[in-house]
mmCIF file of C-alpha atoms in Angstrom:
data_model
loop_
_atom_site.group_PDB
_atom_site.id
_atom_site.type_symbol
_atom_site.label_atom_id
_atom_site.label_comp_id
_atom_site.label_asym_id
_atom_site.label_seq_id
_atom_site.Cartn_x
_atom_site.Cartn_y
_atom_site.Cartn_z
ATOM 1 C CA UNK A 4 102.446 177.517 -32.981
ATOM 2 C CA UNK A 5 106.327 177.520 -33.574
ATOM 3 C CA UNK A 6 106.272 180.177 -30.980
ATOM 4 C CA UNK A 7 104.440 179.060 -28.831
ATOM 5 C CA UNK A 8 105.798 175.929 -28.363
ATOM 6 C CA UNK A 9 109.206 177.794 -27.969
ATOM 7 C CA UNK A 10 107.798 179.609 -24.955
ATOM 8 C CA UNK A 11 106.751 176.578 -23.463
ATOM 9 C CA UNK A 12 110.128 174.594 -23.920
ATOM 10 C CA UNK A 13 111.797 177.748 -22.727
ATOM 11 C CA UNK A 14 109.739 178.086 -19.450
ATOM 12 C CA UNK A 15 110.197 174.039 -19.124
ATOM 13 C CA UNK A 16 114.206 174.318 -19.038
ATOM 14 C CA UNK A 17 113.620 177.423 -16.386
ATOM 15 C CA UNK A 18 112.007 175.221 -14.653
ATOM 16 C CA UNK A 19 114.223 172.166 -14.377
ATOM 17 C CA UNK A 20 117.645 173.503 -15.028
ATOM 18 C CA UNK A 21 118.825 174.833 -11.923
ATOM 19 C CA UNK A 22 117.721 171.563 -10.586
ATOM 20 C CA UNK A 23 120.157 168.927 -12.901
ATOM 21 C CA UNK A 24 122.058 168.195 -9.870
ATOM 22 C CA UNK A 25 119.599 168.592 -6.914
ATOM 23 C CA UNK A 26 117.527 165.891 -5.520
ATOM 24 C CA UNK A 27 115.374 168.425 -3.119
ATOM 25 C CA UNK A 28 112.047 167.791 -4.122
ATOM 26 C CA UNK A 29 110.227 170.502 -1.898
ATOM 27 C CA UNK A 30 112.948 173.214 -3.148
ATOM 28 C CA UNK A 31 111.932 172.082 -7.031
ATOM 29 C CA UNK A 32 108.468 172.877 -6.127
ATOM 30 C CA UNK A 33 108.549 175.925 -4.628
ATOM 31 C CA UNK A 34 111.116 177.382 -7.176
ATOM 32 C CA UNK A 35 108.223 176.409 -9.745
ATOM 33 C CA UNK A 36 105.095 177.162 -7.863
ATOM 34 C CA UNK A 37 107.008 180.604 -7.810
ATOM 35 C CA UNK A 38 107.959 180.466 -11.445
ATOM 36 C CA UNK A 39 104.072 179.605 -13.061
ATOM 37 C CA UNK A 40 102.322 181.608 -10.370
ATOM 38 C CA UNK A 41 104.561 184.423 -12.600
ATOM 39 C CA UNK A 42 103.101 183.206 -15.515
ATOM 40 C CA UNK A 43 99.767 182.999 -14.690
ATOM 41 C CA UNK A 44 99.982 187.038 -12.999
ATOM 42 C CA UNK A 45 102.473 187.900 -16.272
ATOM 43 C CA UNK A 46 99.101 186.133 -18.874
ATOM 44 C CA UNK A 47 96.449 188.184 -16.310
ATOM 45 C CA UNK A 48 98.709 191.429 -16.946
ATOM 46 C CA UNK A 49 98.702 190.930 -20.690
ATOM 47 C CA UNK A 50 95.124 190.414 -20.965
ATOM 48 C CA UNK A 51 94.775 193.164 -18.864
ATOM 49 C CA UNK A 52 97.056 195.714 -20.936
ATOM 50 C CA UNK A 53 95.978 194.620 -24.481
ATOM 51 C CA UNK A 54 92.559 194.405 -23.443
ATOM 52 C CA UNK A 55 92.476 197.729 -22.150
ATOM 53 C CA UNK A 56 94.472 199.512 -25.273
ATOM 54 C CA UNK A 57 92.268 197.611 -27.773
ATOM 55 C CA UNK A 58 89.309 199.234 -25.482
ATOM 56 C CA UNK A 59 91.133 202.550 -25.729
ATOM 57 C CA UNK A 60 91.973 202.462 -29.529
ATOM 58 C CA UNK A 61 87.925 201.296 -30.326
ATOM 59 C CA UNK A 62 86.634 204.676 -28.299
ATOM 60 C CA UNK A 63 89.220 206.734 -30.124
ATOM 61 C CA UNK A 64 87.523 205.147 -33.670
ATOM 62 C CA UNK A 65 84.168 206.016 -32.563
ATOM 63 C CA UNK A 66 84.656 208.920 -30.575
ATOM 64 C CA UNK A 67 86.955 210.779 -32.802
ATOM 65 C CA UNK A 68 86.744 208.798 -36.268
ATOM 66 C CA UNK A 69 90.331 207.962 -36.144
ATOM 67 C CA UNK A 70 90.150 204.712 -38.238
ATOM 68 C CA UNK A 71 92.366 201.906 -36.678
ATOM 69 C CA UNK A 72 92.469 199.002 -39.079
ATOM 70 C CA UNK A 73 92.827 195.738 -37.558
ATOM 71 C CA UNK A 74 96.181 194.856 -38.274
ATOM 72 C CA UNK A 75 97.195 198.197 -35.416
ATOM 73 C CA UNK A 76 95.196 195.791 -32.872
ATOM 74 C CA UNK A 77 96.706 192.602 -33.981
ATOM 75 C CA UNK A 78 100.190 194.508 -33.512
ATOM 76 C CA UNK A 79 99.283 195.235 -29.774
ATOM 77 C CA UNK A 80 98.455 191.640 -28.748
ATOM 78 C CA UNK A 81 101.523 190.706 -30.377
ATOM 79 C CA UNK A 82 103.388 193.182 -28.815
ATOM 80 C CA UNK A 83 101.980 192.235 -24.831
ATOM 81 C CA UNK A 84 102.052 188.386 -25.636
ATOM 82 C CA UNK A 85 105.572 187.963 -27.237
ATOM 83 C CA UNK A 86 107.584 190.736 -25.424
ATOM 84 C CA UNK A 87 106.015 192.303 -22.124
ATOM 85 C CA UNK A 88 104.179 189.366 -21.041
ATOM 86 C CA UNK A 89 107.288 187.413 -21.150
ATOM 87 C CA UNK A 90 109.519 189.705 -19.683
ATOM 88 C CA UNK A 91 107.089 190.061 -16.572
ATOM 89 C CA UNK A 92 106.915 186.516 -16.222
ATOM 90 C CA UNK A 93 110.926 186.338 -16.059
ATOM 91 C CA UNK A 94 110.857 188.883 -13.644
ATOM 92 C CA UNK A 95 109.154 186.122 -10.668
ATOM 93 C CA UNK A 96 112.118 183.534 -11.330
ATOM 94 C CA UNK A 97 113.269 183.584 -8.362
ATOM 95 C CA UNK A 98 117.318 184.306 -7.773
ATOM 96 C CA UNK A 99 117.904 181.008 -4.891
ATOM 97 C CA UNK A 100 117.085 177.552 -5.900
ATOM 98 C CA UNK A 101 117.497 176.152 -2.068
ATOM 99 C CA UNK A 102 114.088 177.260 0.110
ATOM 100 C CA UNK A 103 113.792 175.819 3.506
ATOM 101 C CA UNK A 104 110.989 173.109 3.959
ATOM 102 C CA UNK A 105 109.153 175.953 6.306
ATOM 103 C CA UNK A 106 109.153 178.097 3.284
ATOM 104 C CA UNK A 107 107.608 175.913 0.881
ATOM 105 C CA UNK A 108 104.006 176.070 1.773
ATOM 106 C CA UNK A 109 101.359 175.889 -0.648
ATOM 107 C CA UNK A 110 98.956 178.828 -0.277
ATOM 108 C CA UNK A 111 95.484 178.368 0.706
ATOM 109 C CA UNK A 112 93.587 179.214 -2.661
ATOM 110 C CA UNK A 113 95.800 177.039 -4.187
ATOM 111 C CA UNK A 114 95.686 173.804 -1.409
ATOM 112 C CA UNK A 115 91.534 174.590 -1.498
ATOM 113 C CA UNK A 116 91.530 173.490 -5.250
ATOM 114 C CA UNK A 117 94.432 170.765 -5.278
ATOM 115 C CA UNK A 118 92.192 169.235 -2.541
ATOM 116 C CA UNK A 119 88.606 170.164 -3.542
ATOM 117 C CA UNK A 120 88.605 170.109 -7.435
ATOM 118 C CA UNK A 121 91.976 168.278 -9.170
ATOM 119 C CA UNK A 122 92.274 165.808 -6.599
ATOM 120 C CA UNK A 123 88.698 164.771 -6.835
ATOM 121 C CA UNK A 124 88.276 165.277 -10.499
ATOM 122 C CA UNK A 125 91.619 162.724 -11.059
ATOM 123 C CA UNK A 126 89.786 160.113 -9.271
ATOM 124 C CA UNK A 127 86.803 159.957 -10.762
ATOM 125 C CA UNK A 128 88.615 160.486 -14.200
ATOM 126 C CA UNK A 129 90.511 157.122 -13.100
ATOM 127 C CA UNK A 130 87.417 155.612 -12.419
ATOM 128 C CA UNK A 131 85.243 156.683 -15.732
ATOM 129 C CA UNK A 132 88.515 154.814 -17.735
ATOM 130 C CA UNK A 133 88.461 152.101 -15.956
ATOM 131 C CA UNK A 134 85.250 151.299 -16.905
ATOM 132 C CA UNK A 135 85.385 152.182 -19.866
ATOM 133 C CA UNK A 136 88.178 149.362 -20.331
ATOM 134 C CA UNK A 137 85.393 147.107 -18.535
ATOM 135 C CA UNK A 138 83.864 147.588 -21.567
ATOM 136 C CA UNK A 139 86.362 147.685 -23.902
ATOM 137 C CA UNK A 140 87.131 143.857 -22.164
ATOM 138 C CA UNK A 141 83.882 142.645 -22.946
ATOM 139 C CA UNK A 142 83.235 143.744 -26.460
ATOM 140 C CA UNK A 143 86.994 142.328 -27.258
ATOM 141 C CA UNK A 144 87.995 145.089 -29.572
ATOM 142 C CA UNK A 145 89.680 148.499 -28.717
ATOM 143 C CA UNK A 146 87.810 151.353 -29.910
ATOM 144 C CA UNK A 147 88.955 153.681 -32.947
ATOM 145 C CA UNK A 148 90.546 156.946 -32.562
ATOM 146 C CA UNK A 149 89.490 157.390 -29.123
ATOM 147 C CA UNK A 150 91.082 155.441 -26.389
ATOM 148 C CA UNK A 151 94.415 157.460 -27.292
ATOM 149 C CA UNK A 152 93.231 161.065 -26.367
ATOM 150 C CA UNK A 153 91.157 159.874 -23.470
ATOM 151 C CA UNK A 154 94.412 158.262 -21.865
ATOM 152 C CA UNK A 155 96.448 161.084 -23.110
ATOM 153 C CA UNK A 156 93.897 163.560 -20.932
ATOM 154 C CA UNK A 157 93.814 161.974 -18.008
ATOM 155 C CA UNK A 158 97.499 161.428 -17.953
ATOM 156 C CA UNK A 159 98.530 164.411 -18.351
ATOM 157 C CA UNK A 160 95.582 165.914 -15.977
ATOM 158 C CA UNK A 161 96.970 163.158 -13.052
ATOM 159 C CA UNK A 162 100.717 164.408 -13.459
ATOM 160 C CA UNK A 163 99.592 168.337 -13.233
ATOM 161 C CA UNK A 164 97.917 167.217 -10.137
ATOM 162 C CA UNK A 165 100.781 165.231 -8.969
ATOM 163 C CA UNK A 166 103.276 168.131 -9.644
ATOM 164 C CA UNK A 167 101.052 170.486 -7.692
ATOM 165 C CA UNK A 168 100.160 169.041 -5.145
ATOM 166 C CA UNK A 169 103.408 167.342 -3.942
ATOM 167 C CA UNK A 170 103.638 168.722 -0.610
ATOM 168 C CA UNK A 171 100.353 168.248 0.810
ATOM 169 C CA UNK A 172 100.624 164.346 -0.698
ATOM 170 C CA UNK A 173 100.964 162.985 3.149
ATOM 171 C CA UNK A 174 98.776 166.105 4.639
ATOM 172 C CA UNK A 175 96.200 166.531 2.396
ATOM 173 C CA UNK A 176 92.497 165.479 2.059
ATOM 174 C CA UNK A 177 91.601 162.007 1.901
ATOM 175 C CA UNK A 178 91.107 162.252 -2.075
ATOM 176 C CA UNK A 179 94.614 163.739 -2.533
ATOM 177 C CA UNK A 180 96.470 161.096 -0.627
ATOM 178 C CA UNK A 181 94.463 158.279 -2.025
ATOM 179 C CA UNK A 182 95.546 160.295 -5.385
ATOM 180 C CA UNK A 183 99.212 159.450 -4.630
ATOM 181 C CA UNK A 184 99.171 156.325 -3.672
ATOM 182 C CA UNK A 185 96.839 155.158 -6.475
ATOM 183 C CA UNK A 186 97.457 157.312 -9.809
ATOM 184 C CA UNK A 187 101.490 156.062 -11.093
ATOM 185 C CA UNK A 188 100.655 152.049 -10.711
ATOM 186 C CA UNK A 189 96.823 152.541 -12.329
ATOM 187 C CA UNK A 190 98.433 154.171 -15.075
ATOM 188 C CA UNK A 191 100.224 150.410 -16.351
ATOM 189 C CA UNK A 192 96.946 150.085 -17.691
ATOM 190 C CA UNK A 193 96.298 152.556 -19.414
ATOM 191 C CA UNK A 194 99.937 153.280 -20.896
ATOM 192 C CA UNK A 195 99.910 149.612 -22.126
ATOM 193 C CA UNK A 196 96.165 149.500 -23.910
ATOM 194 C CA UNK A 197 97.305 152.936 -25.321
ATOM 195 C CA UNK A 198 100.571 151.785 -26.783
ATOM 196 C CA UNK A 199 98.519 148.960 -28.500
ATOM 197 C CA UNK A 200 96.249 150.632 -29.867
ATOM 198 C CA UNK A 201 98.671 153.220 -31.143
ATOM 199 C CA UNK A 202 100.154 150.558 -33.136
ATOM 200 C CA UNK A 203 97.634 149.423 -34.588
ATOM 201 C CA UNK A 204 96.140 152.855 -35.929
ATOM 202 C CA UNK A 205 99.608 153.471 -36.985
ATOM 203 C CA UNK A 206 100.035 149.884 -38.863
ATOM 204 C CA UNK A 207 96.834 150.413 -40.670
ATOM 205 C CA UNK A 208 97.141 153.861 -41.649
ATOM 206 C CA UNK A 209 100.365 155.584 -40.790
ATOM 207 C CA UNK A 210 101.665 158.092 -38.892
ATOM 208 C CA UNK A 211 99.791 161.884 -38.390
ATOM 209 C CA UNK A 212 100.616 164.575 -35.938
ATOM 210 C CA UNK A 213 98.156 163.611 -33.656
ATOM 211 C CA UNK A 214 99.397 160.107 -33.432
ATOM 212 C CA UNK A 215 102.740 161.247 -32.951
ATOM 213 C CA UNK A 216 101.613 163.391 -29.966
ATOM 214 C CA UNK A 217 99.961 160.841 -28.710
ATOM 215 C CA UNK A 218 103.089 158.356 -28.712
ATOM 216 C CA UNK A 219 105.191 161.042 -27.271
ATOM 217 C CA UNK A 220 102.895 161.373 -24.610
ATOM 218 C CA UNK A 221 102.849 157.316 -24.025
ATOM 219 C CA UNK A 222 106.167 157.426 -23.581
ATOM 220 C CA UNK A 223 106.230 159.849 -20.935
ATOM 221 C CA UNK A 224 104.211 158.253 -19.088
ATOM 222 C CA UNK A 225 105.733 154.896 -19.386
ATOM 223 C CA UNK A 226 109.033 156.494 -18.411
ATOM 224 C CA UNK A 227 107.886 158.467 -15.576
ATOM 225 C CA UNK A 228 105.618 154.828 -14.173
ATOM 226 C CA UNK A 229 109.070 152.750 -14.474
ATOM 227 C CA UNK A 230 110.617 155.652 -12.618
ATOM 228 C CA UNK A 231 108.133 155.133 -9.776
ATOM 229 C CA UNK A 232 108.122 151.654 -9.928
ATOM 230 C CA UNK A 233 112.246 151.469 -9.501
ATOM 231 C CA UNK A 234 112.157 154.096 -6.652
ATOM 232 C CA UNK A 235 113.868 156.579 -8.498
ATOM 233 C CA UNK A 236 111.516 159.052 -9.282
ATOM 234 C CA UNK A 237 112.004 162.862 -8.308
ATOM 235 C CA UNK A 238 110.294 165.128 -8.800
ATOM 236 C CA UNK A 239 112.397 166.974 -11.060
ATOM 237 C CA UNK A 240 111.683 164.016 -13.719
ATOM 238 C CA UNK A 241 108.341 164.308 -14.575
ATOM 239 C CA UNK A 242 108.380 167.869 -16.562
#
């Protein structure tokens, strides 16, 4: 976990350094549509290359009775995962940070499931919380241990969406527009009933990691909501 969590917070300061000082929000998402589409081709790669050389090493075992403990295999995936897949990913940063707004077009597998499946999904995610605080209003009491994680997953589900699908928010399908006008002011809702019911579970019975995670994540959202609210969100903010 320590490592991975260093990845992550390394690829999150690729992503938004270059941009400290830049308000172009199309630029900012085509430098990191550019930047994760690495990652996801470096991760395919890597599954790909320790896949195949654990495949490789088992026929050599039965094939030849060379005996390859499992440690040998663990020391290939750790090799691909911490060092080549990495380094391939680096390699699709690209070297400009400004991209001309005819250049930052979202390709069509990508537009197909912004529009078709996140979009979509979003909404009716919005919907299945709203009523579940319909019911949450009529029995009076907020439920244990759960409201936290579903607002946490949705949340963070609506601001993937919203980063991805940023330039097709005035040309896209009719569930991805109604997506960004909707999703930042029905998330006061959600951000408040969370925060008070984090409270509680932590007056009652402390703090744990999970609760911690989840108040992290409450934050963020609140910040990123007051942000839209003030007119001075970009897009640059949200990661």
């Amino acid at each position: 976990w320590p490592v991975a969590f260093g990845v992550a917070i390394g690829l999150l300061l690729i992503a938004v350094l270059p941009f400290l000082r830049s308000r172009d929000d199309l630029s900012f998402w085509q430098f990191n549509r550019t930047v994760w589409q690495g990652v996801g081709i470096a991760l395919a790669a890597g599954l790909l290359l320790a896949g195949g050389v654990s495949i490789g090493m088992k026929g050599l075992d039965q094939l030849f009775g060379i005996d390859l403990s499992r440690p040998y295999y663990r020391d290939v995936w750790t090799f691909v995962f911490y060092l080549v897949v990495p380094l391939h990913a680096l390699s699709f940063v690209p070297k400009n940070t400004h991209f001309p707004a005819q250049d930052c077009r979202m390709p069509g597998p990508l537009s197909a499931i912004v529009n078709g499946i996140m979009a979509p999904l979003a909404l009716a995610y919005m919907l299945i919380l709203y009523a579940y605080f319909i019911k949450i209003g009529f029995s009076g009491e907020l439920p244990n241990g759960v409201l936290a994680h579903l607002v946490t997953g949705f949340g963070g589900f609506g601001m993937v969406t919203y980063l991805v699908g940023w330039p097709l928010r005035e040309a896209g399908g009719g569930p991805l527009r109604l997506f960004y006008k909707i999703f930042l002011p029905a998330m006061a809702v959600p951000v408040a009933l969370q925060a008070v019911a984090i409270y509680q579970r932590v007056d009652a019975f402390g703090l744990t990691e999970n609760r911690v995670a989840n108040i992290v994540a409450t934050l963020w959202f609140a910040l990123v909501l007051a942000a839209r609210l003030f007119g001075r969100l970009r897009l640059k903010a949200i990661p």
